[in-house]
Amino acid sequence: MMIVIFLVIGVILSTTASFVFGIPWLMPIFGAAVPYPIFFLHVRRQQYKSAFWWMLFWGVLQSIAVIVATMIVPQTAAKNILRGQSYTTEMLHWIRTGEGSEGSLSLFLPAHLLYYGIFCILCVVTLSSVALIFGTWMLNYMNFYVAEFVKVSAKRWLAAILGWYPWSILRIMGFIATGVALAALGLNLVTRIRGEVPKSPFPKTYMLIGIGFVIADIVVKALLAPIWQKLLLSALG
């Protein structure tokens, strides 16, 4: 219960502080700073399942906070959330016309693989700390888009249901599982650099889970994006 209270209060305070300071790159840094101590502690104790679920819970809280904040003060959100406006413009164009990388495997796959590669490297090198900042940045601009999409839609209830794409949820789960595995790998590497023997094996199960979710994200997106675009268009009106 204490962790729940800490994360709830932390997300509210970090989002509020980010909007007050008005420095765009502070937002993902402040956001990532909230769950990282909990994440790192559980990974260090080899409590990988707890690390995964606490990060997923934080992701839900962060999403709610950013969506609500964007709806309350949209102009401030537009200034503070990096890539928020450009991503929203890109998504709305895709919804209205069907044109864009979202519905094209040949266009979105390179970007997906690049982002995942960057994330993996950052996980190992920084014990997932900078990787979490990178992931928070992506999570924030997605939530900015969801808030804006709901606001401009004729059927807001439907837009709220459809705004978060199922493949995006799979991607987040894949990134979290990967972050757990590679943070543990990073800790083992640090232990070896110190001339010691790692006390825990590499949690390859979580690495495989992460890769599995990332592959599922690509497959589901390739199959569902054209159908989802039509559903989103009906909600937009």
mmCIF file with all atom_site columns, N, CA and C in Angstrom, residues 180-222:
data_model
loop_
_atom_site.group_PDB
_atom_site.id
_atom_site.type_symbol
_atom_site.label_atom_id
_atom_site.label_alt_id
_atom_site.label_comp_id
_atom_site.label_asym_id
_atom_site.label_entity_id
_atom_site.label_seq_id
_atom_site.pdbx_PDB_ins_code
_atom_site.Cartn_x
_atom_site.Cartn_y
_atom_site.Cartn_z
_atom_site.occupancy
_atom_site.B_iso_or_equiv
_atom_site.pdbx_formal_charge
_atom_site.auth_seq_id
_atom_site.auth_comp_id
_atom_site.auth_asym_id
_atom_site.auth_atom_id
_atom_site.pdbx_PDB_model_num
ATOM 1   N N  . VAL A 1 180 ? 13.437 -4.741  -17.394 1.00 0.00 ? 180 VAL A N  1
ATOM 2   C CA . VAL A 1 180 ? 13.723 -5.561  -16.224 1.00 0.00 ? 180 VAL A CA 1
ATOM 3   C C  . VAL A 1 180 ? 14.922 -6.480  -16.487 1.00 0.00 ? 180 VAL A C  1
ATOM 4   N N  . ALA A 1 181 ? 14.869 -7.178  -17.623 1.00 0.00 ? 181 ALA A N  1
ATOM 5   C CA . ALA A 1 181 ? 15.929 -8.136  -17.953 1.00 0.00 ? 181 ALA A CA 1
ATOM 6   C C  . ALA A 1 181 ? 17.287 -7.460  -18.141 1.00 0.00 ? 181 ALA A C  1
ATOM 7   N N  . LEU A 1 182 ? 17.289 -6.351  -18.893 1.00 0.00 ? 182 LEU A N  1
ATOM 8   C CA . LEU A 1 182 ? 18.563 -5.708  -19.215 1.00 0.00 ? 182 LEU A CA 1
ATOM 9   C C  . LEU A 1 182 ? 19.124 -4.885  -18.057 1.00 0.00 ? 182 LEU A C  1
ATOM 10  N N  . ALA A 1 183 ? 18.269 -4.437  -17.157 1.00 0.00 ? 183 ALA A N  1
ATOM 11  C CA . ALA A 1 183 ? 18.784 -3.794  -15.939 1.00 0.00 ? 183 ALA A CA 1
ATOM 12  C C  . ALA A 1 183 ? 19.521 -4.827  -15.092 1.00 0.00 ? 183 ALA A C  1
ATOM 13  N N  . ALA A 1 184 ? 18.962 -6.038  -15.021 1.00 0.00 ? 184 ALA A N  1
ATOM 14  C CA . ALA A 1 184 ? 19.625 -7.124  -14.299 1.00 0.00 ? 184 ALA A CA 1
ATOM 15  C C  . ALA A 1 184 ? 20.947 -7.484  -14.965 1.00 0.00 ? 184 ALA A C  1
ATOM 16  N N  . LEU A 1 185 ? 20.952 -7.494  -16.305 1.00 0.00 ? 185 LEU A N  1
ATOM 17  C CA . LEU A 1 185 ? 22.192 -7.758  -17.027 1.00 0.00 ? 185 LEU A CA 1
ATOM 18  C C  . LEU A 1 185 ? 23.233 -6.680  -16.737 1.00 0.00 ? 185 LEU A C  1
ATOM 19  N N  . GLY A 1 186 ? 22.790 -5.427  -16.720 1.00 0.00 ? 186 GLY A N  1
ATOM 20  C CA . GLY A 1 186 ? 23.691 -4.321  -16.412 1.00 0.00 ? 186 GLY A CA 1
ATOM 21  C C  . GLY A 1 186 ? 24.295 -4.446  -15.024 1.00 0.00 ? 186 GLY A C  1
ATOM 22  N N  . LEU A 1 187 ? 23.477 -4.854  -14.051 1.00 0.00 ? 187 LEU A N  1
ATOM 23  C CA . LEU A 1 187 ? 23.974 -5.059  -12.686 1.00 0.00 ? 187 LEU A CA 1
ATOM 24  C C  . LEU A 1 187 ? 25.024 -6.176  -12.647 1.00 0.00 ? 187 LEU A C  1
ATOM 25  N N  . ASN A 1 188 ? 24.769 -7.228  -13.408 1.00 0.00 ? 188 ASN A N  1
ATOM 26  C CA . ASN A 1 188 ? 25.741 -8.330  -13.467 1.00 0.00 ? 188 ASN A CA 1
ATOM 27  C C  . ASN A 1 188 ? 27.060 -7.877  -14.083 1.00 0.00 ? 188 ASN A C  1
ATOM 28  N N  . LEU A 1 189 ? 26.972 -7.031  -15.110 1.00 0.00 ? 189 LEU A N  1
ATOM 29  C CA . LEU A 1 189 ? 28.188 -6.520  -15.747 1.00 0.00 ? 189 LEU A CA 1
ATOM 30  C C  . LEU A 1 189 ? 28.984 -5.635  -14.790 1.00 0.00 ? 189 LEU A C  1
ATOM 31  N N  . VAL A 1 190 ? 28.276 -4.812  -14.026 1.00 0.00 ? 190 VAL A N  1
ATOM 32  C CA . VAL A 1 190 ? 28.937 -3.969  -13.032 1.00 0.00 ? 190 VAL A CA 1
ATOM 33  C C  . VAL A 1 190 ? 29.637 -4.841  -11.990 1.00 0.00 ? 190 VAL A C  1
ATOM 34  N N  . THR A 1 191 ? 28.980 -5.916  -11.581 1.00 0.00 ? 191 THR A N  1
ATOM 35  C CA . THR A 1 191 ? 29.563 -6.846  -10.606 1.00 0.00 ? 191 THR A CA 1
ATOM 36  C C  . THR A 1 191 ? 30.847 -7.481  -11.153 1.00 0.00 ? 191 THR A C  1
ATOM 37  N N  . ARG A 1 192 ? 30.809 -7.864  -12.431 1.00 0.00 ? 192 ARG A N  1
ATOM 38  C CA . ARG A 1 192 ? 31.991 -8.482  -13.055 1.00 0.00 ? 192 ARG A CA 1
ATOM 39  C C  . ARG A 1 192 ? 33.134 -7.478  -13.200 1.00 0.00 ? 192 ARG A C  1
ATOM 40  N N  . ILE A 1 193 ? 32.786 -6.235  -13.517 1.00 0.00 ? 193 ILE A N  1
ATOM 41  C CA . ILE A 1 193 ? 33.816 -5.187  -13.629 1.00 0.00 ? 193 ILE A CA 1
ATOM 42  C C  . ILE A 1 193 ? 34.528 -4.987  -12.296 1.00 0.00 ? 193 ILE A C  1
ATOM 43  N N  . ARG A 1 194 ? 33.794 -5.165  -11.224 1.00 0.00 ? 194 ARG A N  1
ATOM 44  C CA . ARG A 1 194 ? 34.387 -5.045  -9.884  1.00 0.00 ? 194 ARG A CA 1
ATOM 45  C C  . ARG A 1 194 ? 35.203 -6.279  -9.497  1.00 0.00 ? 194 ARG A C  1
ATOM 46  N N  . GLY A 1 195 ? 35.221 -7.271  -10.385 1.00 0.00 ? 195 GLY A N  1
ATOM 47  C CA . GLY A 1 195 ? 35.983 -8.486  -10.099 1.00 0.00 ? 195 GLY A CA 1
ATOM 48  C C  . GLY A 1 195 ? 35.248 -9.485  -9.251  1.00 0.00 ? 195 GLY A C  1
ATOM 49  N N  . GLU A 1 196 ? 33.941 -9.343  -9.151  1.00 0.00 ? 196 GLU A N  1
ATOM 50  C CA . GLU A 1 196 ? 33.131 -10.244 -8.344  1.00 0.00 ? 196 GLU A CA 1
ATOM 51  C C  . GLU A 1 196 ? 32.294 -11.149 -9.246  1.00 0.00 ? 196 GLU A C  1
ATOM 52  N N  . VAL A 1 197 ? 31.754 -12.185 -8.674  1.00 0.00 ? 197 VAL A N  1
ATOM 53  C CA . VAL A 1 197 ? 30.895 -13.106 -9.414  1.00 0.00 ? 197 VAL A CA 1
ATOM 54  C C  . VAL A 1 197 ? 29.431 -12.713 -9.183  1.00 0.00 ? 197 VAL A C  1
ATOM 55  N N  . PRO A 1 198 ? 28.655 -12.508 -10.261 1.00 0.00 ? 198 PRO A N  1
ATOM 56  C CA . PRO A 1 198 ? 27.240 -12.140 -10.098 1.00 0.00 ? 198 PRO A CA 1
ATOM 57  C C  . PRO A 1 198 ? 26.479 -13.176 -9.274  1.00 0.00 ? 198 PRO A C  1
ATOM 58  N N  . LYS A 1 199 ? 25.628 -12.700 -8.394  1.00 0.00 ? 199 LYS A N  1
ATOM 59  C CA . LYS A 1 199 ? 24.874 -13.599 -7.527  1.00 0.00 ? 199 LYS A CA 1
ATOM 60  C C  . LYS A 1 199 ? 23.626 -14.148 -8.212  1.00 0.00 ? 199 LYS A C  1
ATOM 61  N N  . SER A 1 200 ? 23.203 -13.504 -9.291  1.00 0.00 ? 200 SER A N  1
ATOM 62  C CA . SER A 1 200 ? 21.973 -13.933 -9.955  1.00 0.00 ? 200 SER A CA 1
ATOM 63  C C  . SER A 1 200 ? 22.214 -14.130 -11.448 1.00 0.00 ? 200 SER A C  1
ATOM 64  N N  . PRO A 1 201 ? 21.604 -15.141 -12.055 1.00 0.00 ? 201 PRO A N  1
ATOM 65  C CA . PRO A 1 201 ? 21.736 -15.346 -13.495 1.00 0.00 ? 201 PRO A CA 1
ATOM 66  C C  . PRO A 1 201 ? 20.920 -14.307 -14.260 1.00 0.00 ? 201 PRO A C  1
ATOM 67  N N  . PHE A 1 202 ? 21.258 -14.148 -15.522 1.00 0.00 ? 202 PHE A N  1
ATOM 68  C CA . PHE A 1 202 ? 20.503 -13.239 -16.383 1.00 0.00 ? 202 PHE A CA 1
ATOM 69  C C  . PHE A 1 202 ? 19.076 -13.752 -16.537 1.00 0.00 ? 202 PHE A C  1
ATOM 70  N N  . PRO A 1 203 ? 18.064 -12.932 -16.217 1.00 0.00 ? 203 PRO A N  1
ATOM 71  C CA . PRO A 1 203 ? 16.664 -13.382 -16.313 1.00 0.00 ? 203 PRO A CA 1
ATOM 72  C C  . PRO A 1 203 ? 16.191 -13.427 -17.766 1.00 0.00 ? 203 PRO A C  1
ATOM 73  N N  . LYS A 1 204 ? 16.652 -14.448 -18.488 1.00 0.00 ? 204 LYS A N  1
ATOM 74  C CA . LYS A 1 204 ? 16.361 -14.528 -19.921 1.00 0.00 ? 204 LYS A CA 1
ATOM 75  C C  . LYS A 1 204 ? 14.864 -14.674 -20.212 1.00 0.00 ? 204 LYS A C  1
ATOM 76  N N  . THR A 1 205 ? 14.128 -15.210 -19.230 1.00 0.00 ? 205 THR A N  1
ATOM 77  C CA . THR A 1 205 ? 12.679 -15.349 -19.428 1.00 0.00 ? 205 THR A CA 1
ATOM 78  C C  . THR A 1 205 ? 12.036 -13.991 -19.690 1.00 0.00 ? 205 THR A C  1
ATOM 79  N N  . TYR A 1 206 ? 12.456 -12.972 -18.925 1.00 0.00 ? 206 TYR A N  1
ATOM 80  C CA . TYR A 1 206 ? 11.879 -11.634 -19.108 1.00 0.00 ? 206 TYR A CA 1
ATOM 81  C C  . TYR A 1 206 ? 12.348 -11.001 -20.406 1.00 0.00 ? 206 TYR A C  1
ATOM 82  N N  . MET A 1 207 ? 13.561 -11.329 -20.836 1.00 0.00 ? 207 MET A N  1
ATOM 83  C CA . MET A 1 207 ? 14.044 -10.838 -22.118 1.00 0.00 ? 207 MET A CA 1
ATOM 84  C C  . MET A 1 207 ? 13.216 -11.431 -23.253 1.00 0.00 ? 207 MET A C  1
ATOM 85  N N  . LEU A 1 208 ? 12.919 -12.719 -23.147 1.00 0.00 ? 208 LEU A N  1
ATOM 86  C CA . LEU A 1 208 ? 12.098 -13.388 -24.159 1.00 0.00 ? 208 LEU A CA 1
ATOM 87  C C  . LEU A 1 208 ? 10.666 -12.850 -24.145 1.00 0.00 ? 208 LEU A C  1
ATOM 88  N N  . ILE A 1 209 ? 10.156 -12.577 -22.949 1.00 0.00 ? 209 ILE A N  1
ATOM 89  C CA . ILE A 1 209 ? 8.818  -11.987 -22.838 1.00 0.00 ? 209 ILE A CA 1
ATOM 90  C C  . ILE A 1 209 ? 8.800  -10.620 -23.502 1.00 0.00 ? 209 ILE A C  1
ATOM 91  N N  . GLY A 1 210 ? 9.850  -9.834  -23.224 1.00 0.00 ? 210 GLY A N  1
ATOM 92  C CA . GLY A 1 210 ? 9.931  -8.502  -23.812 1.00 0.00 ? 210 GLY A CA 1
ATOM 93  C C  . GLY A 1 210 ? 9.972  -8.548  -25.323 1.00 0.00 ? 210 GLY A C  1
ATOM 94  N N  . ILE A 1 211 ? 10.828 -9.404  -25.866 1.00 0.00 ? 211 ILE A N  1
ATOM 95  C CA . ILE A 1 211 ? 10.926 -9.542  -27.320 1.00 0.00 ? 211 ILE A CA 1
ATOM 96  C C  . ILE A 1 211 ? 9.602  -10.048 -27.897 1.00 0.00 ? 211 ILE A C  1
ATOM 97  N N  . GLY A 1 212 ? 8.967  -10.975 -27.172 1.00 0.00 ? 212 GLY A N  1
ATOM 98  C CA . GLY A 1 212 ? 7.678  -11.509 -27.624 1.00 0.00 ? 212 GLY A CA 1
ATOM 99  C C  . GLY A 1 212 ? 6.615  -10.434 -27.740 1.00 0.00 ? 212 GLY A C  1
ATOM 100 N N  . PHE A 1 213 ? 6.547  -9.568  -26.726 1.00 0.00 ? 213 PHE A N  1
ATOM 101 C CA . PHE A 1 213 ? 5.563  -8.482  -26.760 1.00 0.00 ? 213 PHE A CA 1
ATOM 102 C C  . PHE A 1 213 ? 5.875  -7.482  -27.879 1.00 0.00 ? 213 PHE A C  1
ATOM 103 N N  . VAL A 1 214 ? 7.146  -7.199  -28.095 1.00 0.00 ? 214 VAL A N  1
ATOM 104 C CA . VAL A 1 214 ? 7.533  -6.270  -29.156 1.00 0.00 ? 214 VAL A CA 1
ATOM 105 C C  . VAL A 1 214 ? 7.166  -6.840  -30.536 1.00 0.00 ? 214 VAL A C  1
ATOM 106 N N  . ILE A 1 215 ? 7.388  -8.129  -30.724 1.00 0.00 ? 215 ILE A N  1
ATOM 107 C CA . ILE A 1 215 ? 6.990  -8.775  -31.977 1.00 0.00 ? 215 ILE A CA 1
ATOM 108 C C  . ILE A 1 215 ? 5.469  -8.761  -32.119 1.00 0.00 ? 215 ILE A C  1
ATOM 109 N N  . ALA A 1 216 ? 4.772  -9.032  -31.010 1.00 0.00 ? 216 ALA A N  1
ATOM 110 C CA . ALA A 1 216 ? 3.306  -9.002  -31.037 1.00 0.00 ? 216 ALA A CA 1
ATOM 111 C C  . ALA A 1 216 ? 2.803  -7.609  -31.394 1.00 0.00 ? 216 ALA A C  1
ATOM 112 N N  . ASP A 1 217 ? 3.466  -6.590  -30.884 1.00 0.00 ? 217 ASP A N  1
ATOM 113 C CA . ASP A 1 217 ? 3.125  -5.202  -31.217 1.00 0.00 ? 217 ASP A CA 1
ATOM 114 C C  . ASP A 1 217 ? 3.177  -4.984  -32.728 1.00 0.00 ? 217 ASP A C  1
ATOM 115 N N  . ILE A 1 218 ? 4.254  -5.448  -33.358 1.00 0.00 ? 218 ILE A N  1
ATOM 116 C CA . ILE A 1 218 ? 4.440  -5.264  -34.796 1.00 0.00 ? 218 ILE A CA 1
ATOM 117 C C  . ILE A 1 218 ? 3.372  -6.021  -35.588 1.00 0.00 ? 218 ILE A C  1
ATOM 118 N N  . VAL A 1 219 ? 3.129  -7.262  -35.202 1.00 0.00 ? 219 VAL A N  1
ATOM 119 C CA . VAL A 1 219 ? 2.160  -8.100  -35.921 1.00 0.00 ? 219 VAL A CA 1
ATOM 120 C C  . VAL A 1 219 ? 0.742  -7.542  -35.778 1.00 0.00 ? 219 VAL A C  1
ATOM 121 N N  . VAL A 1 220 ? 0.357  -7.231  -34.531 1.00 0.00 ? 220 VAL A N  1
ATOM 122 C CA . VAL A 1 220 ? -0.992 -6.712  -34.280 1.00 0.00 ? 220 VAL A CA 1
ATOM 123 C C  . VAL A 1 220 ? -1.204 -5.377  -34.977 1.00 0.00 ? 220 VAL A C  1
ATOM 124 N N  . LYS A 1 221 ? -0.183 -4.526  -34.957 1.00 0.00 ? 221 LYS A N  1
ATOM 125 C CA . LYS A 1 221 ? -0.288 -3.231  -35.622 1.00 0.00 ? 221 LYS A CA 1
ATOM 126 C C  . LYS A 1 221 ? -0.465 -3.403  -37.125 1.00 0.00 ? 221 LYS A C  1
ATOM 127 N N  . ALA A 1 222 ? 0.314  -4.301  -37.727 1.00 0.00 ? 222 ALA A N  1
ATOM 128 C CA . ALA A 1 222 ? 0.218  -4.537  -39.163 1.00 0.00 ? 222 ALA A CA 1
ATOM 129 C C  . ALA A 1 222 ? -1.166 -5.048  -39.555 1.00 0.00 ? 222 ALA A C  1
#
